[in-house]
Every structure is written in C-alpha cells, then in structure tokens.
C-alpha cells in the first residue's frame, strides 16, 4: 500500500475490534498416533515433529457449528444486534462440509444476519485471516458498509488425518482443529495500520492432494485422500516459509515506521516449532513476544492466528495501544500476508 496516495490517506480507518476462538472436544494426545506410526524417514523431518496435543472436530460437528461457537463470545461482549447487523461476512473453511456450497449463507442464517456481502474465500490458506482482513477493509473503505465478520475454520485434522491409512503417516499428528473469528468496524478504536498480501503463482503446484493411487478424490474406489509430501518438496517449503513470512512482516514494519524488534506482539500461523523459532529470530524478537499455540493445538492452519490472538487477549497479555503484527504463508508458499493493528480489543 502506498501511503502517498491521497485517496488512501483520506480513506476511513478500519479497526479489528475483537477476536474469538473455539477448540472442539477434548485434547487428543500424541499417543493416539504413535501407536499407529510406521517406519518413515519423513517422521524425522523437523517439519513433522508432533505437538503434545491437538483438538479434533467430531464427526457430526460442521464448520458452521464451529463458527457459531467461536462467535458466541463476540455476542456476549458486543451484543446480538451488533453481530446480526454485520454488513460483510467472509468465511474460509479448510474442509467444506458440502463441496458445492460455501459456509457463508448458512453462517448468516444461524447468526440471524442479512449481510450485503457474503464471500467464501478458499485461497489464502494459513494466511486467510490476514487475506480476509484485507478484503473486508477494502469493502468497508469503499462502500457505506460499517461492520465485517471474518471466520477461519480448520476442520480437517479429525476427519482426514485419523483415517486408518493416514494416521500412521509422519504428518498425521501435526494438525489440529479449531475456529477463529474477527470483528471489524469502520472506526479508529483499534485501527489496522497496514496490510501486505502477496501471491506467488510459481509455487501453486507444489502442494498436492492425493488418494495414494490413480483415483480422483470424488471417484469410488480404494485409497484415502490426504495432502502428500516428498522430501524435496518439504525442503522447498521450509526454505520458502523461512523467507516469506519475515519478508511480508518487514514490509509492513517499514511502512508503519516501526522496527521489527520493537513490535509488541508478533502472531503467525503455527506450522511447526522450527518455523516459529526462525521467524522470531528473523524479526529480532524474544520468544515471549511471539506467542504460539502449537504445542497444545497443533497446526491450526488458517485458524492459527485468530485462535492465538484470542488466547493472548483472554490472558491479558495484549496491552491496548500496543502494536500487534500478524503474518503467515499459505500452502507450499503460493501466498503470504501480514497485517499490523494498534490493539484495542475487548476481553
């Protein structure tokens, strides 16, 4: 974003006024997976070192159920009318319950909303929360809309990674399920200071979904679907992730005039411990200013940023007036985004 553009300088401020998260069911220990694990060289890769715990969505709990439960604290803090009057609804669902329909209209029905804009956003991956902040802010600044609700649902850990043929793979213990939501309002109470979103089409084909055979996922037959990895592709993803997140984060820091080491709280997606360590080192931040939920929740994909923000906010560790920087990369590196906010959320 070019702050020298007069139109952008005059655009109304948009605030991330609150966040909330939801984790389904009881924690699932790593021993659930280790008893099924097979001899696998990939298990030794730092990309797949398991967290201590994670949550799994139940078979009959839908993505809309998860959003509804994540939004409940926002209703308690802001009132049902504020949520029902939301103008913009953006949702991201890792595993759509219906492959033909998005979750947005059903979320609106459950929450008694009649939003003028409803979008189900599938790209953005682990950076979807930042991506949707960017989209919501753009609509808020260019229309008469006043409020937006963004919702990120990660719901594939239980259904996909516990399949009999999948649960023994190295990557199976890493993901967890959860949902995170954010409420944006056109005001200056907790302003979004800057957002950077970048797409890298050259990396779009490096993450694949396979049934471990010739069968397409919608065709009948044997084979269980899962994201597949090779050692060479894992190495590429590690290299890209180590670079992309600091790049977009530093770009935002430069534009808002804050050195990375002076950021009060840095919240990223939560792929694994090595990424988390490398990112806070690249930002010259002590670990306590780069909170994570990886060990208790696993990799929450798109829900990682809002769930971690919610945990920090509820614990009272986010000081109003402080600068919170969010950053993430998606899939095998085809998208990355960062956003800075002057924190002022309720708790």
XYZ file of C-alpha atoms in Angstrom:
347
model
C 0.000 0.000 0.000
C 1.268 3.432 -0.987
C 0.533 5.925 1.769
C 1.458 8.795 -0.552
C -1.803 8.220 -2.459
C -4.181 10.997 -1.267
C -7.205 8.724 -1.667
C -5.698 6.185 0.731
C -4.723 8.855 3.247
C -8.342 10.035 3.259
C -9.861 6.528 3.476
C -11.795 5.941 6.709
C -9.954 3.893 9.358
C -10.976 0.279 9.901
C -10.419 -1.478 13.212
C -10.067 -5.101 14.269
C -12.132 -4.553 17.395
C -12.241 -8.123 18.696
C -11.287 -11.747 18.090
C -12.531 -15.025 19.470
C -11.635 -18.683 19.114
C -13.126 -22.123 19.564
C -11.468 -25.526 20.015
C -13.640 -28.639 19.636
C -13.764 -31.587 22.003
C -11.185 -32.778 24.495
C -7.438 -32.631 23.779
C -6.102 -35.590 21.805
C -2.698 -36.850 22.928
C 0.115 -37.768 20.561
C -0.027 -41.373 21.736
C -3.169 -41.754 19.632
C -0.918 -41.520 16.560
C 2.300 -43.122 17.797
C 0.612 -46.492 18.270
C -0.197 -46.491 14.557
C 3.010 -44.906 13.264
C 5.016 -46.684 10.602
C 8.761 -46.597 9.967
C 9.063 -43.442 7.912
C 12.089 -41.286 7.160
C 9.798 -38.273 6.947
C 8.928 -38.608 10.634
C 12.446 -37.422 11.458
C 11.980 -34.219 9.479
C 11.540 -31.106 11.638
C 8.501 -30.234 9.522
C 6.559 -33.067 11.182
C 7.687 -33.067 14.808
C 4.450 -33.515 16.681
C 2.909 -31.186 19.244
C 1.934 -32.572 22.633
C -1.771 -32.167 21.969
C -4.409 -31.082 19.483
C -8.199 -30.996 19.179
C -10.283 -32.973 16.697
C -13.700 -31.951 15.424
C -16.420 -34.557 15.948
C -17.907 -36.434 13.024
C -21.223 -34.572 13.197
C -19.864 -31.120 14.064
C -19.998 -28.930 10.973
C -17.916 -25.917 10.005
C -20.982 -23.742 10.594
C -21.324 -25.211 14.111
C -17.712 -24.244 14.784
C -18.184 -20.671 13.545
C -21.325 -20.295 15.634
C -19.455 -21.431 18.754
C -16.479 -19.180 18.006
C -18.775 -16.163 17.556
C -20.613 -16.744 20.871
C -18.100 -14.707 22.969
C -18.374 -11.810 20.495
C -22.130 -11.817 21.012
C -21.607 -11.762 24.778
C -19.241 -8.790 24.555
C -20.874 -6.757 21.786
C -24.490 -7.870 21.811
C -26.502 -9.999 19.411
C -27.655 -6.977 17.438
C -24.092 -5.921 16.554
C -23.458 -9.362 15.051
C -26.836 -9.702 13.331
C -26.330 -6.279 11.727
C -22.949 -7.184 10.190
C -22.699 -5.907 6.610
C -19.876 -8.154 5.335
C -19.362 -11.855 6.045
C -16.192 -13.621 4.879
C -15.555 -17.289 5.647
C -12.679 -19.682 4.996
C -13.253 -23.411 5.544
C -10.431 -25.915 5.234
C -12.736 -28.875 4.540
C -16.160 -27.774 3.215
C -18.979 -29.964 4.518
C -20.677 -29.641 1.145
C -18.198 -29.449 -1.765
C -20.748 -27.493 -3.829
C -21.782 -24.880 -1.262
C -19.765 -22.488 0.875
C -20.474 -21.949 4.558
C -21.273 -18.233 4.357
C -25.043 -18.239 3.759
C -25.654 -20.898 6.426
C -23.460 -18.986 8.909
C -25.561 -15.896 8.188
C -28.771 -17.840 8.782
C -27.537 -19.291 12.084
C -26.470 -15.859 13.356
C -29.645 -14.109 12.176
C -27.611 -11.958 9.810
C -28.580 -10.418 6.486
C -25.191 -9.211 5.202
C -24.987 -7.376 1.893
C -21.679 -9.067 1.022
C -21.078 -12.801 1.622
C -17.910 -14.410 0.302
C -16.460 -17.886 0.887
C -12.704 -17.495 0.427
C -10.842 -20.699 -0.365
C -7.388 -19.360 -1.193
C -5.239 -17.686 1.425
C -4.609 -20.950 3.268
C -2.836 -20.424 6.578
C -2.762 -16.678 5.827
C -6.521 -16.488 5.223
C -7.200 -14.357 8.317
C -4.883 -11.630 7.006
C -6.246 -12.076 3.482
C -9.821 -11.608 4.697
C -8.848 -8.588 6.807
C -7.517 -7.031 3.605
C -10.684 -7.830 1.663
C -13.023 -6.665 4.428
C -11.110 -3.417 4.894
C -11.232 -2.723 1.158
C -15.019 -3.129 1.091
C -15.501 -1.100 4.269
C -13.388 1.773 2.942
C -15.058 1.932 -0.457
C -18.738 1.448 0.454
C -21.183 2.526 3.133
C -20.719 -0.801 4.968
C -19.938 -0.398 8.675
C -19.018 -3.848 10.036
C -17.496 -7.134 8.884
C -17.169 -10.607 10.390
C -14.353 -12.886 9.225
C -14.222 -16.572 10.165
C -11.463 -19.151 9.642
C -12.361 -22.804 10.219
C -9.775 -25.603 10.303
C -11.701 -28.862 10.420
C -9.665 -31.475 8.549
C -7.474 -32.878 11.356
C -10.112 -35.196 12.775
C -11.813 -36.283 9.524
C -8.719 -36.608 7.315
C -5.688 -37.312 9.489
C -7.297 -40.066 11.563
C -8.219 -42.223 8.553
C -6.754 -45.734 9.004
C -4.304 -45.367 6.114
C -3.344 -41.791 7.017
C -2.976 -41.773 10.818
C 0.338 -43.646 10.642
C 1.977 -41.068 8.361
C 4.550 -38.606 9.681
C 2.305 -35.585 9.083
C -0.814 -37.021 10.786
C -0.120 -35.845 14.393
C 0.692 -32.245 13.397
C -2.690 -30.654 12.508
C -5.409 -29.770 14.986
C -8.927 -28.443 14.522
C -10.272 -25.065 15.609
C -12.034 -21.906 14.515
C -11.109 -18.242 14.895
C -13.206 -15.179 14.099
C -12.633 -11.432 13.962
C -14.969 -8.427 14.095
C -14.000 -5.381 12.016
C -15.663 -1.975 12.366
C -15.240 1.226 10.403
C -13.818 3.359 13.222
C -10.456 4.197 14.808
C -10.735 2.276 18.093
C -8.197 -0.444 17.138
C -7.024 0.621 13.687
C -5.486 -1.619 11.081
C -2.220 0.203 10.371
C -1.204 -1.632 7.213
C -1.690 -4.888 5.300
C 0.568 -6.622 2.789
C -0.686 -9.510 0.630
C 1.463 -11.257 -1.983
C 0.668 -14.099 -4.374
C 3.396 -16.374 -5.781
C 1.827 -18.345 -8.669
C 5.089 -20.133 -9.408
C 4.663 -22.192 -6.228
C 0.982 -23.034 -6.685
C 1.532 -26.599 -7.923
C 3.849 -27.745 -5.159
C 1.185 -28.951 -2.732
C -0.889 -31.907 -3.901
C -3.953 -33.765 -2.662
C -3.806 -37.476 -3.443
C -5.673 -40.691 -2.722
C -2.332 -42.538 -2.944
C -3.376 -44.011 -6.266
C -4.918 -43.151 -9.609
C -8.399 -42.481 -8.193
C -9.679 -38.911 -8.171
C -10.989 -37.955 -4.746
C -14.610 -37.863 -5.997
C -14.437 -41.251 -7.691
C -15.436 -44.505 -5.952
C -12.745 -46.965 -5.019
C -9.887 -47.628 -2.643
C -7.457 -45.088 -1.256
C -7.796 -42.372 1.379
C -7.257 -38.740 0.487
C -4.600 -36.558 2.092
C -2.106 -33.817 1.283
C 1.043 -35.531 0.051
C 4.677 -34.571 0.568
C 8.032 -35.614 -0.815
C 11.300 -34.865 0.951
C 12.388 -32.498 -1.815
C 9.129 -30.554 -1.642
C 9.293 -30.352 2.147
C 12.759 -28.809 1.854
C 11.435 -26.232 -0.619
C 8.504 -25.342 1.638
C 10.828 -24.893 4.610
C 13.086 -22.572 2.626
C 10.169 -20.515 1.311
C 8.386 -20.294 4.652
C 11.526 -19.113 6.421
C 11.810 -16.298 3.848
C 8.233 -15.298 3.009
C 6.855 -14.572 6.470
C 9.692 -12.227 7.518
C 9.553 -10.539 4.092
C 5.900 -9.521 4.334
C 6.259 -8.711 8.035
C 9.251 -6.421 7.417
C 7.403 -4.736 4.541
C 4.586 -3.769 6.909
C 7.016 -2.672 9.623
C 8.817 -0.397 7.174
C 5.625 1.308 6.047
C 4.277 1.923 9.540
C 7.665 3.181 10.728
C 8.282 0.554 13.422
C 11.421 -1.584 13.646
C 10.640 -5.291 13.771
C 12.369 -5.666 17.134
C 10.005 -3.031 18.572
C 6.814 -4.903 17.667
C 4.919 -5.630 20.879
C 3.315 -8.915 19.769
C 4.039 -10.991 16.669
C 1.434 -13.654 15.824
C 1.964 -16.091 12.955
C 0.492 -19.289 11.650
C 1.702 -22.307 13.612
C 3.182 -24.915 11.238
C 5.928 -26.299 13.460
C 8.436 -25.296 16.144
C 11.284 -24.655 13.696
C 9.357 -22.072 11.693
C 8.288 -20.341 14.911
C 11.877 -20.149 16.143
C 13.272 -18.973 12.826
C 10.602 -16.292 12.415
C 11.091 -14.683 15.799
C 14.856 -14.715 15.215
C 14.400 -13.081 11.798
C 12.274 -10.389 13.444
C 14.845 -9.986 16.281
C 12.151 -10.657 18.841
C 12.360 -12.585 22.113
C 10.153 -15.695 22.180
C 7.738 -14.166 24.693
C 6.703 -11.549 22.117
C 5.980 -14.261 19.537
C 3.292 -16.346 21.280
C 2.243 -19.684 19.912
C -0.385 -22.338 20.496
C 1.401 -25.093 18.590
C 2.160 -27.443 21.466
C -1.426 -27.505 22.765
C -3.328 -27.109 19.483
C -1.024 -28.284 16.698
C -1.066 -26.657 13.289
C -4.417 -24.860 13.088
C -3.797 -23.653 9.538
C -5.920 -20.507 8.904
C -7.349 -20.563 12.422
C -3.874 -20.346 13.994
C -3.622 -16.539 14.015
C -7.074 -15.699 15.437
C -7.035 -18.570 17.972
C -3.602 -17.487 19.235
C -4.675 -13.841 19.342
C -7.764 -14.840 21.318
C -5.668 -16.850 23.795
C -3.292 -13.915 24.333
C -6.169 -11.454 24.669
C -8.050 -13.578 27.227
C -4.833 -13.984 29.219
C -4.459 -10.185 29.374
C -1.135 -10.198 27.562
C -2.202 -7.796 24.771
C -1.926 -4.227 26.009
C -4.339 -1.753 24.465
C -2.378 0.694 22.329
C 0.333 -1.856 21.541
C 1.278 -2.856 18.004
C 0.261 -6.392 17.059
C 1.735 -7.778 13.854
C 0.214 -10.839 12.181
C 1.981 -12.759 9.398
C 1.611 -16.104 7.644
C 2.276 -18.036 4.464
C -0.038 -20.491 2.736
C 0.217 -23.999 1.299
C 3.629 -24.524 -0.338
C 4.296 -20.790 -0.469
C 1.832 -19.532 -3.099
C 0.521 -16.769 -0.816
C 1.802 -14.725 2.139
C 0.358 -11.846 4.094
C 0.995 -9.583 7.075
C -1.129 -7.043 8.929
C -0.403 -4.608 11.759
C -3.045 -3.420 14.237
C -2.995 -0.889 17.057
C -4.569 -3.201 19.598
C -7.672 -2.153 21.474
C -9.912 -5.197 21.634
C -12.324 -6.139 24.398
C -11.843 -9.194 26.562
